[in-house]
Amino acid sequence: MLELSRWLQIAEILSIAASLVGVFVATKLGDILYATVPIAISLLLNSVNRLYLEQRNKKRIKVAISRINQELSAHLQTLEQKNLETRNLTSQQIQAEIYAFKSEMAQHLSQDEALELVPIYDKILEQKRLIQFLQEQSTSLEESLNIVIDYLKNLSLPSRVEFLEKTSSQQSQKVATFPTQLAEITARLDAIQAQTIAREEAYLTTKIPSLGDNSEELISVNPQQLISLQSQSWSCRNTILGHSDWVRSLAISFDGKTLISGSFDKNIKIWNLSTGELINSLSGHTKAVFCVAISLDGKILASGSWDETIKLWEMDSGKLITTLTGHSGSVRSLTISQDGQTLISGSFDKTIKLWNLSTGELINTITDNINPISAIALTPDNQIASSGEDGIIRLWELQTGKCSSILTGNLSSVESLAISPDAYIASGSANGMISLWQLPTGLLINSFKGHLGQVTSGVFSFDGQTYISGSSDGTIKIWYLQSNGKLKESPVHILSNQNSNVVMSLAVSVDGKTLVAACADGSIQIWKCD
């Protein structure tokens, strides 16, 4: 028996044929009724067909989302089963096993040759912390999927399908890495347990954490500077409503008077930063706007979009100057060189492109060993920092496009990059980690869990004293950069936005007195420091 949709299609075709016959008969007999009735029936059947098709597509999308949830749950359950034995080991059990092994070794070795095995215990505990870290990755992955599902509900039907396909592929790749990471950790544990006398000198030189390490951190804090920061009071002075979807990017002009916002609703808006008044609204992109950047002289505004284009606008008039094409994927990040001559774009197509800001001419394309890019930034010595899904930060020479350095240490995809005036680079990751490197040495200074959710945005204050991070956990945190170059791992301030809304992007004024936060509900919050 033919399904309902097939019968509707046959009926529609027959009604179209009847309409043609009716038109012919109406022409011969001069009576329009012979044509209008079959045409009306044909239009009715066409509407029914479209409605049925839309309902069926909605059901398919719902089934696809359910299938993703099931697959993710299965992967996580498998991971939990593999980790169960390791998680159930208590510290006392591990220590008992170590000292039992030590006693057995002592029977075969002389008293002064017996190994000091306490460092093995410390290393095993370190590996257990890595396993817990993987579990946090799983939680972050579940949060990401929930955000995807919420976002799908607000999209049109074709956009839902496209977004679902891309996100499914990304999340599947992340889940697929979990067994590999677990196997690496297991191998490390086996290697530690198999170490013998040859590792004695390494154990003797192993640095065991003590109060002395913490005292070093305390000494590095400038008391007056820290008290000054702690005494500051931040308050949300204004909430701007104007966008209907995620506000994914913000920029403040260097004179501190104008705020630019780019949204997934495809629009770019120009605001008076002091009053929150809308100055202009720019439309031209056909898909979500990911990033915006303002030239140093404040005359040109650049915007990058999911539609794979970059648009240049006149700031004063809002007039479109030109559209730059060349990327084959969404343009995720933009920055402008210090001399104001070069626009740099990072894209999901795994390329970085350099453009002449005045002419719009493509200068160079960097493609060497790059993954999809989610963030780029410019160092004080004119190097391009880029990162994305692989968690690796690469530095590129602006003039030659050659890779000058590679920074590793992130175990998750990098969502944001920020560089201080003193050449420190901070990254915010999807697993909530914040990491800090020193340039030009590339030394990893510290890395810690800063948020419960993804670190979606991060900026340094222009004086370089603080790093500000925003997260999908709904908080904004202000961190103090100590004199020893480390970020103090307890925030100076925690700003909670209304309804714990997901923070999508941040911007700070040159004087450091104004902080702007954009949220997933389309709102923009203006915070002031008293």
XYZ file of C-alpha atoms in Angstrom:
530
model
C 0.000 0.000 0.000
C 1.387 3.412 -0.943
C 2.162 5.776 1.962
C 0.162 8.948 2.501
C 2.746 11.279 0.966
C 2.744 9.254 -2.260
C -1.069 9.472 -2.509
C -0.911 13.239 -1.909
C 1.657 13.646 -4.671
C -0.469 11.603 -7.092
C -3.545 13.612 -6.170
C -1.662 16.862 -6.712
C -0.429 15.741 -10.136
C -3.950 14.689 -11.138
C -5.360 18.017 -9.967
C -2.756 19.871 -12.034
C -3.734 17.804 -15.063
C -7.421 18.530 -14.342
C -6.567 22.229 -14.083
C -5.014 22.171 -17.552
C -8.073 20.405 -18.953
C -10.323 22.902 -17.127
C -8.461 25.840 -18.632
C -8.879 24.320 -22.091
C -12.601 23.681 -21.557
C -13.085 27.153 -20.062
C -11.442 28.670 -23.103
C -13.717 26.755 -25.469
C -16.995 27.264 -23.556
C -16.221 30.703 -22.168
C -17.009 29.656 -18.568
C -14.175 30.362 -16.095
C -15.707 28.048 -13.479
C -14.256 25.019 -15.292
C -10.748 26.400 -14.625
C -11.042 27.921 -11.126
C -12.347 24.808 -9.348
C -9.533 22.412 -10.358
C -6.916 25.162 -9.824
C -8.233 25.796 -6.298
C -8.132 22.088 -5.542
C -4.573 21.904 -6.904
C -3.436 24.791 -4.667
C -5.090 23.185 -1.646
C -3.354 19.869 -2.259
C -0.042 21.681 -2.740
C -0.440 23.364 0.666
C -1.293 20.053 2.317
C 1.752 18.451 0.698
C 4.059 21.209 1.985
C 2.611 21.037 5.499
C 3.020 17.256 5.564
C 6.607 17.519 4.313
C 7.507 20.097 6.963
C 6.037 17.965 9.744
C 7.947 14.921 8.506
C 11.224 16.880 8.407
C 10.648 18.094 11.960
C 10.173 14.498 13.076
C 13.393 13.495 11.306
C 15.332 16.266 13.067
C 13.860 15.229 16.405
C 14.910 11.619 15.747
C 18.411 12.776 14.735
C 18.817 14.782 17.943
C 17.586 11.812 19.966
C 20.064 9.559 18.177
C 22.941 11.943 18.996
C 21.898 11.915 22.655
C 21.799 8.114 22.643
C 25.208 7.800 20.976
C 26.727 10.314 23.382
C 25.220 8.498 26.367
C 26.611 5.202 25.067
C 30.104 6.695 24.660
C 30.007 8.218 28.124
C 28.739 4.960 29.661
C 31.596 3.052 28.023
C 34.063 5.606 29.338
C 32.607 5.328 32.857
C 32.894 1.523 32.766
C 36.541 1.697 31.674
C 37.332 4.241 34.397
C 35.362 2.479 37.163
C 38.216 0.365 38.464
C 40.649 3.311 38.489
C 38.172 5.680 40.192
C 37.366 3.178 42.923
C 40.973 3.001 44.028
C 41.313 5.029 47.227
C 44.495 6.810 48.232
C 44.994 4.346 51.103
C 44.721 1.357 48.753
C 47.251 2.815 46.345
C 49.650 3.624 49.174
C 49.241 0.109 50.658
C 50.100 -1.456 47.287
C 53.180 0.754 46.967
C 54.547 -0.089 50.391
C 53.825 -3.793 49.836
C 55.873 -3.565 46.647
C 58.570 -1.684 48.558
C 58.758 -4.447 51.203
C 59.061 -7.098 48.515
C 61.858 -5.149 46.791
C 63.673 -4.752 50.130
C 63.984 -8.570 50.381
C 66.098 -8.542 47.208
C 68.060 -5.354 47.758
C 70.327 -4.192 50.540
C 68.924 -1.664 52.988
C 70.762 1.315 51.419
C 69.699 0.289 47.875
C 65.959 0.204 48.628
C 63.990 2.688 46.526
C 62.125 5.663 47.899
C 58.760 4.983 46.285
C 56.716 7.861 47.690
C 57.167 9.848 44.441
C 55.470 6.961 42.576
C 52.445 7.481 44.798
C 52.471 11.208 43.975
C 52.605 10.458 40.254
C 49.716 8.001 40.424
C 47.626 10.636 42.181
C 48.562 13.025 39.398
C 47.292 10.537 36.804
C 44.033 10.148 38.742
C 43.609 13.909 38.489
C 44.049 13.603 34.725
C 41.289 10.981 34.625
C 39.026 13.338 36.564
C 39.939 15.967 34.000
C 38.640 13.701 31.219
C 35.413 13.259 33.135
C 35.053 17.045 33.265
C 35.537 17.052 29.490
C 32.594 14.683 29.194
C 30.449 17.016 31.303
C 31.506 19.967 29.139
C 30.575 17.967 26.050
C 27.094 17.325 27.431
C 26.687 21.056 28.135
C 27.746 21.840 24.565
C 25.135 19.436 23.214
C 22.431 21.076 25.323
C 23.403 24.484 23.929
C 23.211 23.016 20.406
C 19.722 21.651 21.032
C 18.501 24.982 22.451
C 19.949 26.802 19.486
C 18.350 24.395 16.987
C 14.924 25.270 18.375
C 15.353 28.888 17.274
C 16.606 28.179 13.750
C 14.713 27.810 10.517
C 14.367 24.264 9.162
C 17.221 24.375 6.574
C 19.581 26.043 9.081
C 18.785 23.376 11.670
C 19.847 20.595 9.328
C 23.101 22.376 8.383
C 23.951 23.234 11.997
C 23.081 19.716 13.172
C 25.385 18.097 10.602
C 28.366 20.317 11.466
C 27.933 20.022 15.225
C 27.393 16.255 15.112
C 30.679 15.861 13.274
C 32.553 18.078 15.752
C 31.167 16.403 18.872
C 31.738 12.909 17.442
C 35.395 13.770 16.872
C 35.741 14.908 20.491
C 34.096 11.760 21.846
C 36.310 9.615 19.635
C 39.423 11.021 21.352
C 38.344 9.896 24.833
C 39.381 6.201 24.502
C 42.777 7.287 23.144
C 43.353 9.682 26.040
C 42.243 7.004 28.511
C 44.653 4.497 26.965
C 47.498 7.006 27.268
C 46.757 7.545 30.969
C 46.596 3.778 31.590
C 49.940 3.365 29.843
C 51.430 6.061 32.058
C 50.208 4.268 35.197
C 51.715 0.984 34.009
C 55.021 2.700 33.255
C 55.161 4.276 36.715
C 54.462 0.975 38.443
C 57.181 -0.753 36.373
C 59.975 1.699 37.269
C 63.022 0.209 39.123
C 66.410 1.214 40.501
C 67.394 3.124 37.343
C 64.814 5.834 38.302
C 66.243 6.391 41.794
C 68.004 9.662 41.002
C 64.896 11.023 39.287
C 62.834 10.273 42.389
C 65.382 11.964 44.655
C 65.154 15.129 42.579
C 61.363 15.081 42.303
C 59.918 18.261 43.786
C 57.124 17.435 46.251
C 54.554 20.255 46.583
C 54.851 22.015 49.912
C 53.898 25.188 51.710
C 57.085 26.688 50.300
C 55.599 26.700 46.793
C 52.529 28.553 48.005
C 54.669 31.056 49.903
C 56.502 31.837 46.651
C 53.174 32.736 45.053
C 52.224 34.936 48.022
C 55.540 36.799 47.875
C 54.907 37.581 44.179
C 51.746 39.516 44.994
C 51.999 43.294 45.223
C 49.853 43.931 48.334
C 48.957 47.532 47.509
C 48.039 46.677 43.933
C 45.944 43.672 44.985
C 44.116 45.652 47.705
C 43.379 48.362 45.149
C 41.845 45.828 42.760
C 39.837 44.122 45.511
C 38.461 47.449 46.699
C 36.984 48.162 43.278
C 33.240 47.749 42.961
C 31.622 46.625 39.705
C 27.940 47.161 38.968
C 25.747 46.577 35.921
C 24.603 50.080 34.934
C 22.667 49.290 31.781
C 21.263 46.368 29.792
C 20.828 46.945 26.067
C 18.216 44.975 24.154
C 18.347 45.052 20.381
C 19.494 41.702 19.048
C 17.262 38.653 18.683
C 19.995 35.972 18.871
C 23.466 35.270 20.272
C 25.718 38.343 20.394
C 28.983 36.598 19.497
C 31.312 39.606 19.198
C 31.935 43.049 20.714
C 34.367 45.905 20.091
C 34.836 49.295 21.771
C 36.331 52.213 19.849
C 39.647 53.554 21.143
C 38.051 56.852 22.201
C 35.668 54.859 24.428
C 32.539 56.427 22.935
C 31.221 53.724 20.604
C 30.300 50.069 21.068
C 29.967 47.588 18.175
C 28.044 44.325 18.473
C 27.780 41.447 15.972
C 25.054 38.848 16.337
C 23.782 35.534 15.042
C 20.692 37.482 13.916
C 22.933 38.577 10.959
C 23.031 42.225 12.084
C 25.766 44.560 13.299
C 24.738 47.380 15.609
C 26.537 50.576 16.583
C 25.735 51.971 20.054
C 26.551 55.015 22.133
C 28.513 53.382 24.954
C 27.582 55.994 27.571
C 23.825 56.091 26.974
C 23.165 52.719 25.325
C 21.396 54.518 22.475
C 21.364 52.770 19.082
C 23.281 54.845 16.521
C 23.067 52.592 13.470
C 22.175 49.060 12.400
C 24.091 47.409 9.557
C 22.676 44.505 7.590
C 24.244 42.721 4.656
C 25.483 39.377 5.879
C 23.277 36.429 4.938
C 24.261 34.333 7.962
C 25.429 34.771 11.566
C 28.063 37.409 12.359
C 30.964 35.858 14.308
C 33.427 38.728 14.738
C 33.928 42.487 14.469
C 37.015 44.737 14.587
C 37.570 48.521 14.506
C 40.520 50.223 12.806
C 42.867 52.261 15.014
C 41.647 55.552 13.560
C 38.033 54.526 14.192
C 36.999 55.053 10.570
C 36.560 51.450 9.350
C 34.574 48.595 10.851
C 35.264 45.006 9.716
C 32.847 42.099 10.235
C 33.260 38.355 9.613
C 30.394 35.939 9.123
C 29.228 32.382 8.737
C 28.445 33.317 5.112
C 32.256 33.071 4.503
C 32.667 36.794 3.745
C 34.264 39.812 5.400
C 32.574 43.186 5.021
C 34.197 46.595 5.488
C 31.957 49.486 6.600
C 32.331 53.227 7.145
C 31.923 53.786 10.881
C 30.372 57.246 10.600
C 27.836 56.595 7.853
C 27.380 52.818 8.074
C 27.961 52.598 4.324
C 29.292 49.287 2.973
C 32.747 49.887 1.489
C 33.441 46.426 0.063
C 32.974 42.695 0.596
C 36.068 40.470 0.844
C 35.698 36.931 -0.456
C 38.200 34.077 -0.427
C 37.411 31.981 2.625
C 35.563 28.691 2.098
C 34.395 28.423 5.694
C 32.924 30.694 8.347
C 35.122 33.643 9.374
C 35.526 33.170 13.142
C 37.985 35.902 14.201
C 39.364 39.259 13.017
C 42.141 41.571 14.158
C 43.912 44.610 12.709
C 47.687 45.215 12.722
C 49.165 47.939 14.919
C 49.946 50.173 11.943
C 46.318 49.934 10.846
C 47.262 48.706 7.376
C 46.535 44.968 7.548
C 43.350 43.081 8.379
C 43.886 39.498 9.581
C 41.126 36.893 9.415
C 40.949 33.371 10.834
C 38.478 30.902 9.390
C 36.985 27.476 9.940
C 38.403 26.585 6.498
C 41.812 26.122 8.246
C 43.393 29.276 6.806
C 44.566 32.694 7.981
C 44.325 35.481 5.421
C 45.996 38.892 5.407
C 44.217 41.751 3.605
C 45.165 45.317 2.728
C 42.648 47.262 4.804
C 42.661 50.256 2.458
C 42.228 48.421 -0.850
C 40.712 45.087 0.225
C 43.443 43.255 -1.685
C 44.468 39.787 -0.450
C 48.122 39.940 0.644
C 48.848 36.424 1.906
C 47.214 33.145 2.925
C 48.660 30.973 5.693
C 47.736 27.300 5.416
C 50.681 25.347 6.895
C 49.566 22.630 9.329
C 46.491 24.468 10.605
C 43.248 23.111 12.026
C 39.892 24.951 11.936
C 40.514 28.316 13.604
C 38.272 29.775 16.291
C 40.466 32.604 17.625
C 43.346 34.831 16.530
C 45.188 37.696 18.253
C 48.206 39.926 17.590
C 51.284 40.057 19.844
C 53.108 43.339 20.678
C 55.962 42.311 18.333
C 53.548 41.753 15.417
C 53.148 37.997 15.484
C 49.804 36.339 14.770
C 48.588 33.918 17.428
C 45.996 31.388 16.289
C 44.234 28.399 17.805
C 41.136 26.258 17.520
C 39.846 22.713 17.853
C 43.232 21.024 18.378
C 44.057 23.212 21.409
C 47.475 24.149 19.977
C 48.473 27.814 19.787
C 50.677 28.721 16.828
C 52.589 31.973 16.335
C 53.120 33.288 12.818
C 55.377 36.054 11.525
C 53.198 38.820 10.126
C 55.533 39.664 7.245
C 56.492 36.179 6.047
C 53.617 34.001 7.271
C 56.089 31.465 8.694
C 55.334 29.598 11.916
C 57.750 30.882 14.586
C 56.532 29.013 17.669
C 54.060 26.363 18.873
C 52.525 26.475 22.356
C 51.036 23.288 23.786
C 49.338 22.440 27.044
C 45.624 22.672 26.269
C 43.723 19.375 26.413
C 40.592 20.861 24.835
C 39.675 23.168 21.974
C 40.560 26.833 22.472
C 37.582 29.213 22.360
C 39.357 32.535 23.066
C 42.808 34.142 22.926
C 43.986 37.355 24.580
C 47.419 39.001 24.663
C 48.574 41.510 27.285
C 50.732 44.596 26.625
C 53.534 42.758 28.467
C 53.429 39.850 25.979
C 51.521 37.280 28.030
C 49.049 35.160 26.078
C 45.979 33.698 27.783
C 43.710 31.037 26.334
C 40.218 29.994 27.385
C 39.142 26.452 26.556
C 35.930 24.493 26.087
C 36.641 22.501 29.274
C 36.721 25.643 31.439
C 40.527 25.792 31.693
C 42.494 29.054 31.585
C 46.156 28.856 30.549
C 48.865 31.529 30.494
C 52.104 31.588 28.461
C 55.001 34.017 28.473
C 56.261 35.415 25.172
C 58.653 35.242 23.441
C 59.922 32.204 25.401
C 56.666 30.248 24.972
C 56.880 29.101 28.601
C 53.618 27.823 30.091
C 53.286 29.843 33.326
C 50.166 28.283 34.799
C 46.976 26.468 33.835
C 43.920 26.037 36.035
C 40.176 25.375 36.047
C 38.659 28.845 35.843
C 35.016 28.107 35.025
C 32.500 25.300 35.248
C 31.552 25.808 31.585
C 33.285 26.822 28.362
C 35.463 29.934 28.495
C 33.766 31.671 25.578
C 35.651 34.970 25.768
C 38.700 36.526 27.422
C 40.354 39.967 27.407
C 43.252 41.685 29.164
C 42.849 45.145 30.617
C 44.936 47.711 28.741
C 47.238 48.187 31.757
C 47.939 44.434 31.742
C 47.108 43.990 35.441
C 43.979 41.876 35.018
C 42.575 39.167 32.771
C 38.790 38.997 32.404
C 37.020 35.802 31.341
C 33.398 35.055 30.421
C 31.830 31.616 30.365
C 28.805 29.545 29.456
C 28.385 29.005 33.208
C 26.935 32.545 33.325
C 29.805 34.220 35.210
C 32.407 36.876 34.448
C 35.634 36.563 36.459
C 38.428 39.089 36.921
C 41.889 37.600 37.596
C 44.965 39.379 38.946
C 48.260 39.046 37.036
C 50.988 38.758 39.683
C 54.492 40.198 39.474
C 55.931 36.711 38.860
C 53.833 36.447 35.690
C 51.269 34.014 37.093
C 47.543 34.547 37.175
C 46.344 34.331 40.764
C 44.076 31.283 40.710
C 41.354 32.869 42.830
C 39.469 35.676 41.057
C 39.523 39.224 42.406
C 35.881 39.688 41.380
C 33.086 37.402 40.172
C 30.293 39.156 38.261
C 27.082 37.166 37.831
C 24.841 38.339 35.038
C 21.075 38.265 35.196
C 19.455 34.817 35.148
C 22.936 33.235 34.840
C 22.773 33.851 31.104
C 25.519 32.368 28.916
C 28.253 34.966 28.337
C 29.229 34.932 24.647
C 31.713 37.835 24.332
C 33.507 40.559 26.314
C 35.096 43.949 25.633
C 36.859 46.396 27.960
C 37.447 50.126 27.488
C 40.948 51.614 27.254
C 40.680 53.206 30.711
C 39.555 49.875 32.208
C 36.490 51.466 33.824
C 33.881 49.959 31.495
C 33.317 46.272 30.823
C 30.767 45.094 28.258
C 29.356 41.559 28.253
C 27.136 40.074 25.547
C 24.857 37.120 26.175
C 23.174 34.243 24.358
C 19.715 35.811 24.737
C 20.772 38.817 22.631
C 21.223 41.214 25.558
C 24.284 43.398 26.182
C 25.286 44.396 29.718
C 27.316 47.503 30.546
C 29.379 47.145 33.748
C 31.064 50.115 35.414
C 33.893 50.185 37.928
C 33.366 52.656 40.783
